[in-house]
CSV table of C-alpha atoms and ligand atoms in Angstrom, one decimal:
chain,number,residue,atom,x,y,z
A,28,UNK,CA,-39.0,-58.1,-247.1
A,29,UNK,CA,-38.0,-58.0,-250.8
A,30,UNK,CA,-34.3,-57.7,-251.8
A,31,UNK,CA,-33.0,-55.5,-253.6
A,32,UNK,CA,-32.2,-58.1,-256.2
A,33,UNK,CA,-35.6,-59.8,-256.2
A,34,UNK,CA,-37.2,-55.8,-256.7
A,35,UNK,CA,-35.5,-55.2,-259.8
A,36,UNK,CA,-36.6,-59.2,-260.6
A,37,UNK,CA,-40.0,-58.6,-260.3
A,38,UNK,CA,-40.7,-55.5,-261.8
A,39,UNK,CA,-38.0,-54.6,-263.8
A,40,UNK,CA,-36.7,-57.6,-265.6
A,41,UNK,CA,-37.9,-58.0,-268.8
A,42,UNK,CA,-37.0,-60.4,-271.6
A,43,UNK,CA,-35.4,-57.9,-274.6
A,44,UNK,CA,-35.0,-58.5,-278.0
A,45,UNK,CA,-32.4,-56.1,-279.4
A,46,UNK,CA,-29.9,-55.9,-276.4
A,47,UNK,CA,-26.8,-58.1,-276.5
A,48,UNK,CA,-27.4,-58.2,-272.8
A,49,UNK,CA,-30.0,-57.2,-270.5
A,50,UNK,CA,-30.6,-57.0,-266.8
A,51,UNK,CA,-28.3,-59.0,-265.0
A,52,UNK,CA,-24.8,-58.2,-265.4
A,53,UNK,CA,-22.1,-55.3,-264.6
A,54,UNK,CA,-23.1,-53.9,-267.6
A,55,UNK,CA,-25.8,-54.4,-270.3
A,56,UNK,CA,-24.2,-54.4,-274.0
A,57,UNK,CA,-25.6,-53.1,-276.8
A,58,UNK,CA,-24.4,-52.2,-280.4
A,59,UNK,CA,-25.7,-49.6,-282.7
A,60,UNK,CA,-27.5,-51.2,-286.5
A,61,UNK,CA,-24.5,-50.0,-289.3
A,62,UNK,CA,-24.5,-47.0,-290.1
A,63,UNK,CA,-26.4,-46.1,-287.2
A,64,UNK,CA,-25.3,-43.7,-284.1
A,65,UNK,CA,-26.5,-43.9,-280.6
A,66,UNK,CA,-28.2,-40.7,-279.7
A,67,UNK,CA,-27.9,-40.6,-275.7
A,68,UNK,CA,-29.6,-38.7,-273.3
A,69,UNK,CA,-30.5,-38.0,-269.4
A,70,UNK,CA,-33.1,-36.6,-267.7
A,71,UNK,CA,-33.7,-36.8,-263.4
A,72,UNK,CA,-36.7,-36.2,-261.8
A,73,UNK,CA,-37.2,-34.7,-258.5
A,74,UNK,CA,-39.9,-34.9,-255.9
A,75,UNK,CA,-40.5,-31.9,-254.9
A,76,UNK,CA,-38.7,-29.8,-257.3
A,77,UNK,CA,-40.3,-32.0,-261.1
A,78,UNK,CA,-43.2,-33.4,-259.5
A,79,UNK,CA,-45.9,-33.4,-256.4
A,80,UNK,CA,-44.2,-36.6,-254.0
A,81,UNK,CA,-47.7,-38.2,-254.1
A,82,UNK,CA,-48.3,-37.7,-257.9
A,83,UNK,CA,-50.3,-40.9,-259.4
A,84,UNK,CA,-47.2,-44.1,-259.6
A,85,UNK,CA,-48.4,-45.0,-262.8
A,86,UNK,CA,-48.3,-41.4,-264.4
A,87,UNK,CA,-44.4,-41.0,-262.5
A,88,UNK,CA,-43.6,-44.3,-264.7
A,89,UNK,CA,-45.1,-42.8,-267.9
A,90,UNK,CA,-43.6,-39.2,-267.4
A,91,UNK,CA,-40.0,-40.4,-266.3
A,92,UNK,CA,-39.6,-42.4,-269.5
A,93,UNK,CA,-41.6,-39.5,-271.7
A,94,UNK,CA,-39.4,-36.8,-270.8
A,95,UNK,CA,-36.4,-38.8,-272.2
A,96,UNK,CA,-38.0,-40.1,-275.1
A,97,UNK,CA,-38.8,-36.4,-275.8
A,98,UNK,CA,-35.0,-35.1,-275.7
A,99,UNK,CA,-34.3,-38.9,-278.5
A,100,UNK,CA,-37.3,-37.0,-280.5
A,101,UNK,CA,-35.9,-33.4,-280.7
A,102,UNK,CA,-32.9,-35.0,-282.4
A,103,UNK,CA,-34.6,-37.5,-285.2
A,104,UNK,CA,-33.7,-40.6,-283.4
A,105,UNK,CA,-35.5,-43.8,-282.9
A,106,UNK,CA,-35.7,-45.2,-278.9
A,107,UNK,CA,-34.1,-48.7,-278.5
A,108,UNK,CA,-32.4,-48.5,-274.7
A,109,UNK,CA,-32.9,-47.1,-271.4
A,110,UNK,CA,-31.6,-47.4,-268.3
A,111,UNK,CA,-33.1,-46.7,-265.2
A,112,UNK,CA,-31.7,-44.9,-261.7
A,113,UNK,CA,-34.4,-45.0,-258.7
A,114,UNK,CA,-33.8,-43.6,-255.4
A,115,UNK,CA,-36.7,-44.6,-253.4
A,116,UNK,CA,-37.7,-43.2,-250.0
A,117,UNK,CA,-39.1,-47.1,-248.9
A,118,UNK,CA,-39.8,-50.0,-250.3
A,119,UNK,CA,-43.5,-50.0,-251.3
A,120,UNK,CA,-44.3,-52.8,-253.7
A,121,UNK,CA,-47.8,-51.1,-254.9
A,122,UNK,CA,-46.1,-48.2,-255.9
A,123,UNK,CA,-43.5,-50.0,-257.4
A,124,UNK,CA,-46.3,-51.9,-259.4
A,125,UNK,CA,-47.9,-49.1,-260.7
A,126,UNK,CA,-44.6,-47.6,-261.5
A,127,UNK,CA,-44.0,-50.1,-263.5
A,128,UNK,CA,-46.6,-50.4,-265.0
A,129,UNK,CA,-46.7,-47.0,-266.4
A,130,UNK,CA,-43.2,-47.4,-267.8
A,131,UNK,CA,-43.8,-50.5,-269.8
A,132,UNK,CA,-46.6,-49.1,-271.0
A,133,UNK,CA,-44.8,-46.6,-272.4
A,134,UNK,CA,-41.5,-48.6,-273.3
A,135,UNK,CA,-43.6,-51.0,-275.0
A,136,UNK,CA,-45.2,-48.3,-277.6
A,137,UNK,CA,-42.1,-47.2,-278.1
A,138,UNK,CA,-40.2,-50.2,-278.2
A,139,UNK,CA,-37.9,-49.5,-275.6
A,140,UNK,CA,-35.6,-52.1,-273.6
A,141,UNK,CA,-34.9,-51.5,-270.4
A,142,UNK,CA,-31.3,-52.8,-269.7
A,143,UNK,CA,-30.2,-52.0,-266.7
A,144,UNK,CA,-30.2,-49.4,-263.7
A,145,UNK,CA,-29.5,-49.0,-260.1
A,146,UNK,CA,-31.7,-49.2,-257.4
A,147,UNK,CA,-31.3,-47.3,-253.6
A,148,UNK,CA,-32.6,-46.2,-250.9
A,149,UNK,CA,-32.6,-42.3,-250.2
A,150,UNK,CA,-35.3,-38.9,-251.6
A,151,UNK,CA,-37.8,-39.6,-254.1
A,152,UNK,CA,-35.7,-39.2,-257.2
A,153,UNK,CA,-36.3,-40.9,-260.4
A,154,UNK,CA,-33.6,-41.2,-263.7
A,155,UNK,CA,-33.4,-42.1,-266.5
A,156,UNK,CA,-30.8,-42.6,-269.5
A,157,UNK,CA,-31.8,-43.0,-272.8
A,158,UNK,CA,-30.1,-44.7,-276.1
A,159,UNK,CA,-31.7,-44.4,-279.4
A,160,UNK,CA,-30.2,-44.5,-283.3
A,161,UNK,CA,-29.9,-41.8,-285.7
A,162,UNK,CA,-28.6,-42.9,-289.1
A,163,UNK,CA,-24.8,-41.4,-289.3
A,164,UNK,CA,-24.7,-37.7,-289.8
A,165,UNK,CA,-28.7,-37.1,-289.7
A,166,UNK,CA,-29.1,-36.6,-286.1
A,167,UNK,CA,-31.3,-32.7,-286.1
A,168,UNK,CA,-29.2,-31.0,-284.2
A,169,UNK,CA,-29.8,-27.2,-282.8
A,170,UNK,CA,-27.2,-25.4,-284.3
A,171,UNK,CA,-28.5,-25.9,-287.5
A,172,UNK,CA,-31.0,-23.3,-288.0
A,173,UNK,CA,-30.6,-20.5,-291.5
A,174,UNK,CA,-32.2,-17.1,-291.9
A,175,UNK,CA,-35.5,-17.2,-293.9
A,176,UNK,CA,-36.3,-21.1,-292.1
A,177,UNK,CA,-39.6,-21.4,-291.0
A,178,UNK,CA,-40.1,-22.0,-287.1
A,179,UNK,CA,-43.1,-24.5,-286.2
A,180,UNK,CA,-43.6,-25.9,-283.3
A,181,UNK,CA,-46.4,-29.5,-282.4
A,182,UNK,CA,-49.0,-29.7,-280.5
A,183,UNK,CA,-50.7,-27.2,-278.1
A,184,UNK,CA,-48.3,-25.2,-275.5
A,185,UNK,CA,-48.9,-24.2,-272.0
A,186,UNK,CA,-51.4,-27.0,-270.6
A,187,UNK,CA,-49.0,-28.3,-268.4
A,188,UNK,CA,-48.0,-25.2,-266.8
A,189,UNK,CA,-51.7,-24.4,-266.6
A,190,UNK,CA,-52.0,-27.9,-265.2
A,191,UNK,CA,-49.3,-27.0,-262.5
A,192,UNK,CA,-51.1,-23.8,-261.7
A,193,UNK,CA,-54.5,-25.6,-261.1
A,194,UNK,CA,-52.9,-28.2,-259.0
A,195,UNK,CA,-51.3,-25.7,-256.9
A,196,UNK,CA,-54.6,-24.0,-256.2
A,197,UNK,CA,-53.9,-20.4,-258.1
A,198,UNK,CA,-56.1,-21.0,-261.3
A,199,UNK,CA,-59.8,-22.1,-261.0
A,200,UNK,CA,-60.6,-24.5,-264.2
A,201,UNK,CA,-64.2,-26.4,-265.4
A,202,UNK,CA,-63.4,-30.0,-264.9
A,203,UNK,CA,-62.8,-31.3,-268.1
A,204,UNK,CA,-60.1,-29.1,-269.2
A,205,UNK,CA,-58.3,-29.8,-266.1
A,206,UNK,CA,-58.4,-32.8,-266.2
A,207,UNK,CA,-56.6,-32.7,-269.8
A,208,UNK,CA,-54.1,-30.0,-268.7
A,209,UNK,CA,-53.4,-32.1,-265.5
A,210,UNK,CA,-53.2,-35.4,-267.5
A,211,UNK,CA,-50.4,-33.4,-270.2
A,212,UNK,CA,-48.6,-32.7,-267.0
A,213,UNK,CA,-48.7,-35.7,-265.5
A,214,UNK,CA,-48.1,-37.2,-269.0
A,215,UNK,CA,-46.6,-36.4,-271.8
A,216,UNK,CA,-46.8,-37.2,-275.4
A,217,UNK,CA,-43.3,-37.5,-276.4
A,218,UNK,CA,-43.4,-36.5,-279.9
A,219,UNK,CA,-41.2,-39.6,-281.4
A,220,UNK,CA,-43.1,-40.2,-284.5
A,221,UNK,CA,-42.9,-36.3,-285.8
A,222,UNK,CA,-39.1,-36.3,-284.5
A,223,UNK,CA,-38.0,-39.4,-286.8
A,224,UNK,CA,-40.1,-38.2,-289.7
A,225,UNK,CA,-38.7,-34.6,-289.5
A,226,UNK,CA,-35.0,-36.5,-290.4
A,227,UNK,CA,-33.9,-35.1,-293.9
A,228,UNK,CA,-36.6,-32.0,-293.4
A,229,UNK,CA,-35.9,-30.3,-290.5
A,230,UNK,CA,-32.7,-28.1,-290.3
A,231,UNK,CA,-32.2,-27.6,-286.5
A,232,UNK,CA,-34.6,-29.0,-283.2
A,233,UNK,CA,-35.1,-28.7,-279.7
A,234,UNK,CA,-37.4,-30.1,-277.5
A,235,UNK,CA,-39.9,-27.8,-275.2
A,236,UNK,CA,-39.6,-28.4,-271.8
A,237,UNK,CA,-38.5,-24.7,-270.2
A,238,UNK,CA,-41.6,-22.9,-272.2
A,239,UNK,CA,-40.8,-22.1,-276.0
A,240,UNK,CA,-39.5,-18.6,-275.3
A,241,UNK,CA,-36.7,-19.9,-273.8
A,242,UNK,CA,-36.1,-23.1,-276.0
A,243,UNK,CA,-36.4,-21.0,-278.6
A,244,UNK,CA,-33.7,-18.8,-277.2
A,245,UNK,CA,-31.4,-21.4,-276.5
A,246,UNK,CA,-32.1,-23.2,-281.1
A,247,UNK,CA,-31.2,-19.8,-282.3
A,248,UNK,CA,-28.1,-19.0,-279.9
A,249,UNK,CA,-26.7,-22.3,-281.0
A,250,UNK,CA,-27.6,-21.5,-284.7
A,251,UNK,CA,-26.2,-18.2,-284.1
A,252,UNK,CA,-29.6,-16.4,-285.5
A,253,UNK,CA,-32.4,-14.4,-284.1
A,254,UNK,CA,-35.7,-15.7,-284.4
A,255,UNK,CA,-39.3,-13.8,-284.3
A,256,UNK,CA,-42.1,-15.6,-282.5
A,257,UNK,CA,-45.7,-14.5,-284.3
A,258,UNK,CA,-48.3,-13.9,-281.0
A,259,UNK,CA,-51.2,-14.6,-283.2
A,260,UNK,CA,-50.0,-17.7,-284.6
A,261,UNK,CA,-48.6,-19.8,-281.3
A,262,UNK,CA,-51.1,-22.7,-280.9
A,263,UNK,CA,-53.4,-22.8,-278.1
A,264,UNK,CA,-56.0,-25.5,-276.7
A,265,UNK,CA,-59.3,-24.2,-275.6
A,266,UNK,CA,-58.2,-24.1,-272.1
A,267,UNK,CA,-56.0,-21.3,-272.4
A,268,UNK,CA,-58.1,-20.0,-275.3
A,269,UNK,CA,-60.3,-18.7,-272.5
A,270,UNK,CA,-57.6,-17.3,-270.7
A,271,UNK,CA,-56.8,-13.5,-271.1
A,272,UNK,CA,-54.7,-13.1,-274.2
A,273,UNK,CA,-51.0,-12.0,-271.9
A,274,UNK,CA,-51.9,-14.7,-269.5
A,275,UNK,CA,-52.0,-17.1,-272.0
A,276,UNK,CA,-49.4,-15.9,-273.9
A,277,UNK,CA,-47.2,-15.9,-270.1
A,278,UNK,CA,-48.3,-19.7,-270.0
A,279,UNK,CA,-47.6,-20.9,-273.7
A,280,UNK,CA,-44.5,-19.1,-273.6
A,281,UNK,CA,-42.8,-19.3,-270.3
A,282,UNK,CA,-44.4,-22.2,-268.8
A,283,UNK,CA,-42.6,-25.7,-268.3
A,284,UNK,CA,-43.5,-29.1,-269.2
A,285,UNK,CA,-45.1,-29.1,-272.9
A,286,UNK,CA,-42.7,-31.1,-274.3
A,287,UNK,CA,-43.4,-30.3,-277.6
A,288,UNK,CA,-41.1,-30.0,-280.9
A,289,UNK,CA,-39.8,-26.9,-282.4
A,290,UNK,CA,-37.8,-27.1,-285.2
A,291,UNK,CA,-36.8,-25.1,-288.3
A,292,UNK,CA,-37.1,-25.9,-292.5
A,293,UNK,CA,-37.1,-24.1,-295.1
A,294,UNK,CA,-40.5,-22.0,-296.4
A,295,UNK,CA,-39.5,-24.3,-299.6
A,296,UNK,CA,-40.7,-27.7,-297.2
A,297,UNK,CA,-43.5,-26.6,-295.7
A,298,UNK,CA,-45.8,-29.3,-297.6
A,299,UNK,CA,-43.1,-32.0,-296.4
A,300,UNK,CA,-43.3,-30.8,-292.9
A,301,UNK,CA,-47.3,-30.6,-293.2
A,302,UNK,CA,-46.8,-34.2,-294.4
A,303,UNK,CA,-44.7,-35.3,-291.0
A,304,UNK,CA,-47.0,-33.9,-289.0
A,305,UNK,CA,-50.2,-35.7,-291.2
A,306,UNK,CA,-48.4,-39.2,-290.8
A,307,UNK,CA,-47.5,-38.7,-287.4
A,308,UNK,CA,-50.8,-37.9,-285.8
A,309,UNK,CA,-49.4,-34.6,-284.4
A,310,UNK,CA,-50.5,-30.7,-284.6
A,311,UNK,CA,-48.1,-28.7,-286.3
A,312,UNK,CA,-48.1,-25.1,-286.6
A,313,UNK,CA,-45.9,-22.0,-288.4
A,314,UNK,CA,-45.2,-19.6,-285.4
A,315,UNK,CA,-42.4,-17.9,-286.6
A,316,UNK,CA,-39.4,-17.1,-288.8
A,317,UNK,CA,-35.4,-17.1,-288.5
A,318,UNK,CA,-34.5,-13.7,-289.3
A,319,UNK,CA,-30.9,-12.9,-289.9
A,320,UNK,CA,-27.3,-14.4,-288.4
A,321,UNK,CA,-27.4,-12.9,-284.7
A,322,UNK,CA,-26.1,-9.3,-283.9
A,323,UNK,CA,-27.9,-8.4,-280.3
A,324,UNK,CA,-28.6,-10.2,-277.6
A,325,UNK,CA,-32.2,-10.7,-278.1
A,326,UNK,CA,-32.3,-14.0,-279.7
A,327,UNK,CA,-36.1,-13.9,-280.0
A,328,UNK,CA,-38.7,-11.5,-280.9
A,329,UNK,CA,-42.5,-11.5,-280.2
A,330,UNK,CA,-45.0,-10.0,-282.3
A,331,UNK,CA,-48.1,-8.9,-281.8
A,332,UNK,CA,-51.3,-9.1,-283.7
A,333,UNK,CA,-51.1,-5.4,-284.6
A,334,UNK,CA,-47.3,-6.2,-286.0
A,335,UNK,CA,-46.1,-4.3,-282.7
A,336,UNK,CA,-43.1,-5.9,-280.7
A,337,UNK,CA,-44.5,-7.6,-277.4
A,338,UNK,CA,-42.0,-8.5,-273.9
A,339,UNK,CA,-40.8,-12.1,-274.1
A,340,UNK,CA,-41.5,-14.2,-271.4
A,341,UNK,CA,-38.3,-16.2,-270.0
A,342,UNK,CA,-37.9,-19.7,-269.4
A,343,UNK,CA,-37.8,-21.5,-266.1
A,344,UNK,CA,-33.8,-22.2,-265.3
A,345,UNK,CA,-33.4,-24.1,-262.0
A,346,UNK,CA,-30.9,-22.2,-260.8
A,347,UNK,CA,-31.7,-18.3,-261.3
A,348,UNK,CA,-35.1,-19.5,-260.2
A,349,UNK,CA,-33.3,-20.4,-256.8
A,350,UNK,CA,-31.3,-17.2,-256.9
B,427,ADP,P1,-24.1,-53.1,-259.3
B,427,ADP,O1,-23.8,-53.6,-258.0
B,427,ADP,O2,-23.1,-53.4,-260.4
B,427,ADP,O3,-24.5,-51.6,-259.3
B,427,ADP,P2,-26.8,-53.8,-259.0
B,427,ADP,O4,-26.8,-54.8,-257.9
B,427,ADP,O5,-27.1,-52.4,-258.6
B,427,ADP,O6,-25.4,-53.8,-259.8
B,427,ADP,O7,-27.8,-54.2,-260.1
B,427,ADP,C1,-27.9,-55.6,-260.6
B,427,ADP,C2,-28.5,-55.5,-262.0
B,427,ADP,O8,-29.8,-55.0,-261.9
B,427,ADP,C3,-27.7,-54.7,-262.9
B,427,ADP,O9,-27.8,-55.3,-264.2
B,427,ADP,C4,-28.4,-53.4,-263.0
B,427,ADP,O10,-28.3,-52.8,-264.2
B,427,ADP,C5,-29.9,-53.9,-262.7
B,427,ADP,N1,-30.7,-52.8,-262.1
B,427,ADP,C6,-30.6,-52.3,-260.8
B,427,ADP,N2,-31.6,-51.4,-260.6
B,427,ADP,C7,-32.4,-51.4,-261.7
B,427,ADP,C8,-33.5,-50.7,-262.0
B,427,ADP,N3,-34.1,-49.8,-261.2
B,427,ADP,N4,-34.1,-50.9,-263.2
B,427,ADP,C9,-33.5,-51.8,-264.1
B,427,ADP,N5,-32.4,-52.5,-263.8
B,427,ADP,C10,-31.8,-52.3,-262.6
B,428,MG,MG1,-26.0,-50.8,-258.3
């Protein structure tokens, strides 16, 4: 049987580029261009908890890296490093193949180094640490969000948790739009491009992994604002198009796993942020507005169509979902 060492050899050692020092060492080194910052981030994945212990190898490798690469894009930063944590139940070479191959796949669109890690044996668990730059001082963070911004948001939301809900059995779907609601919760589009081209435009960003409602929530508590969420406006695929309007609006806003963008600017950039969104390749869409430096507790506000205030659905939090 493999070693440890000839594992990581075999599928994880790649020749880099921009590292000062890969795979191999204590530690990799690596130094930020001048006038750059690292932007670094972590995410862990779960069997179990993040993802069905059989899911497809290939799509684990894709969605382990795409989940950081989203939290690099909700800040404007470009991917250069990542790092890798594995905790692996057995040593199955086949699965470590297509794990592989999934991540590289990913790595390599993005240009991403992998430069290190640690591999072990114990639960299905999968981590990763990522290192991008920001150019000093632009880095979109949340807090910085003003009364009478805009609020957009890319792409389509709630797929994935209409994904989840076919996979578990509790929502009947025709085949071809499970299979894309599956495949954005299987994997993700990070939005990098739209992230690094909102630099300069954007005034605050978060990505969209608990359901907007709640991302939402957590962009204007660190602003300190209140935002309003427009019902009618929120943008939908034609899978939960055909979905009863509150069960779709439950999904787009509440459910996990879009990662998505939503960000902030000012009504006076709206062509600019049209203009990201053109040279990126990604949707984007006015669903909102910041309204007014916070006074209640209600850090967002739903709409309806007839202008009358709607419930807000909450975002997934591990740990009151286990209370
Ligand atoms: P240490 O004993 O210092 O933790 P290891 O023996 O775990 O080092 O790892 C040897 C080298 O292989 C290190 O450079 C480490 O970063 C790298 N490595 C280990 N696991 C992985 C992995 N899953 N992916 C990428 N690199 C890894
Ligand atoms: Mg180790």
């Amino acid at each position: 049987m493999a070693s440890e060492f000839e594992l990581i050899e075999r599928y994880f050692a790649r020749p880099g580029k921009r590292a000062l020092l890969g795979i191999g060492d204590d530690c990799a080194l690596v130094e930020a261009a001048p006038g750059m910052t690292l932007a670094v981030s972590t995410d862990l994945l779960v069997a179990g908890t993040h993802f069905f212990p059989h899911t497809d190898a290939t799509r684990l490798g894709h969605k382990t890296l795409a989940v950081n690469l989203s939290d690099l894009a909700a800040m404007g930063a470009t991917p250069r490093y990542a790092t890798l944590t594995l905790s692996l139940p057995q040593v199955d070479e086949a699965w470590l193949g297509a794990f592989a191959a999934g991540f590289f796949a990913l790595a390599g669109e993005h240009g991403v180094e992998l430069i290190g890690g640690d591999t072990t044996r114990g639960p299905l668990t999968l981590g990763v640490t990522i290192m991008g730059e920001v150019p000093r001082g632009a880095a979109i963070r949340r807090s910085g969000a003003w009364p009478g911004d805009d609020v957009w948001v890319s792409g389509t939301l709630g797929d994935a948790a209409l994904g989840l809900a076919f996979l578990r059995g509790t929502k009947a779907l025709d085949e071809s739009l499970a299979r894309m609601c599956v495949e954005r919760l299987e994997a993700p589009t990070p939005r990098v491009a739209l992230g690094v081209r909102l630099v300069g435009i954007a005034t605050a960003m978060i990505d969209v992994s608990d359901g907007l409602g709640g991302d939402l929530a957590h962009l204007a508590h660190a602003s300190g604002v209140t935002a309003t969420l427009r019902a009618a406006d929120l943008p939908l695929s034609e899978a939960l198009v055909r979905l009863a309007s509150d069960e779709a609006l439950q999904l787009a806003l509440g459910g996990g796993d879009d990662y998505e963008l939503c960000f902030t600017a000012p009504p006076s950039l709206r062509e600019a942020v049209a203009q990201a969104g053109h040279v990126a390749q990604t949707r984007v869409t006015r669903v909102g507005c910041i309204d007014s430096a916070a006074r209640s507790a209600l850090a967002v506000r739903l709409i309806g169509a007839d202008g009358r205030e709607l419930p807000m659905a909450q975002g997934f939090d591990h740990f009151l979902a286990g209370a």
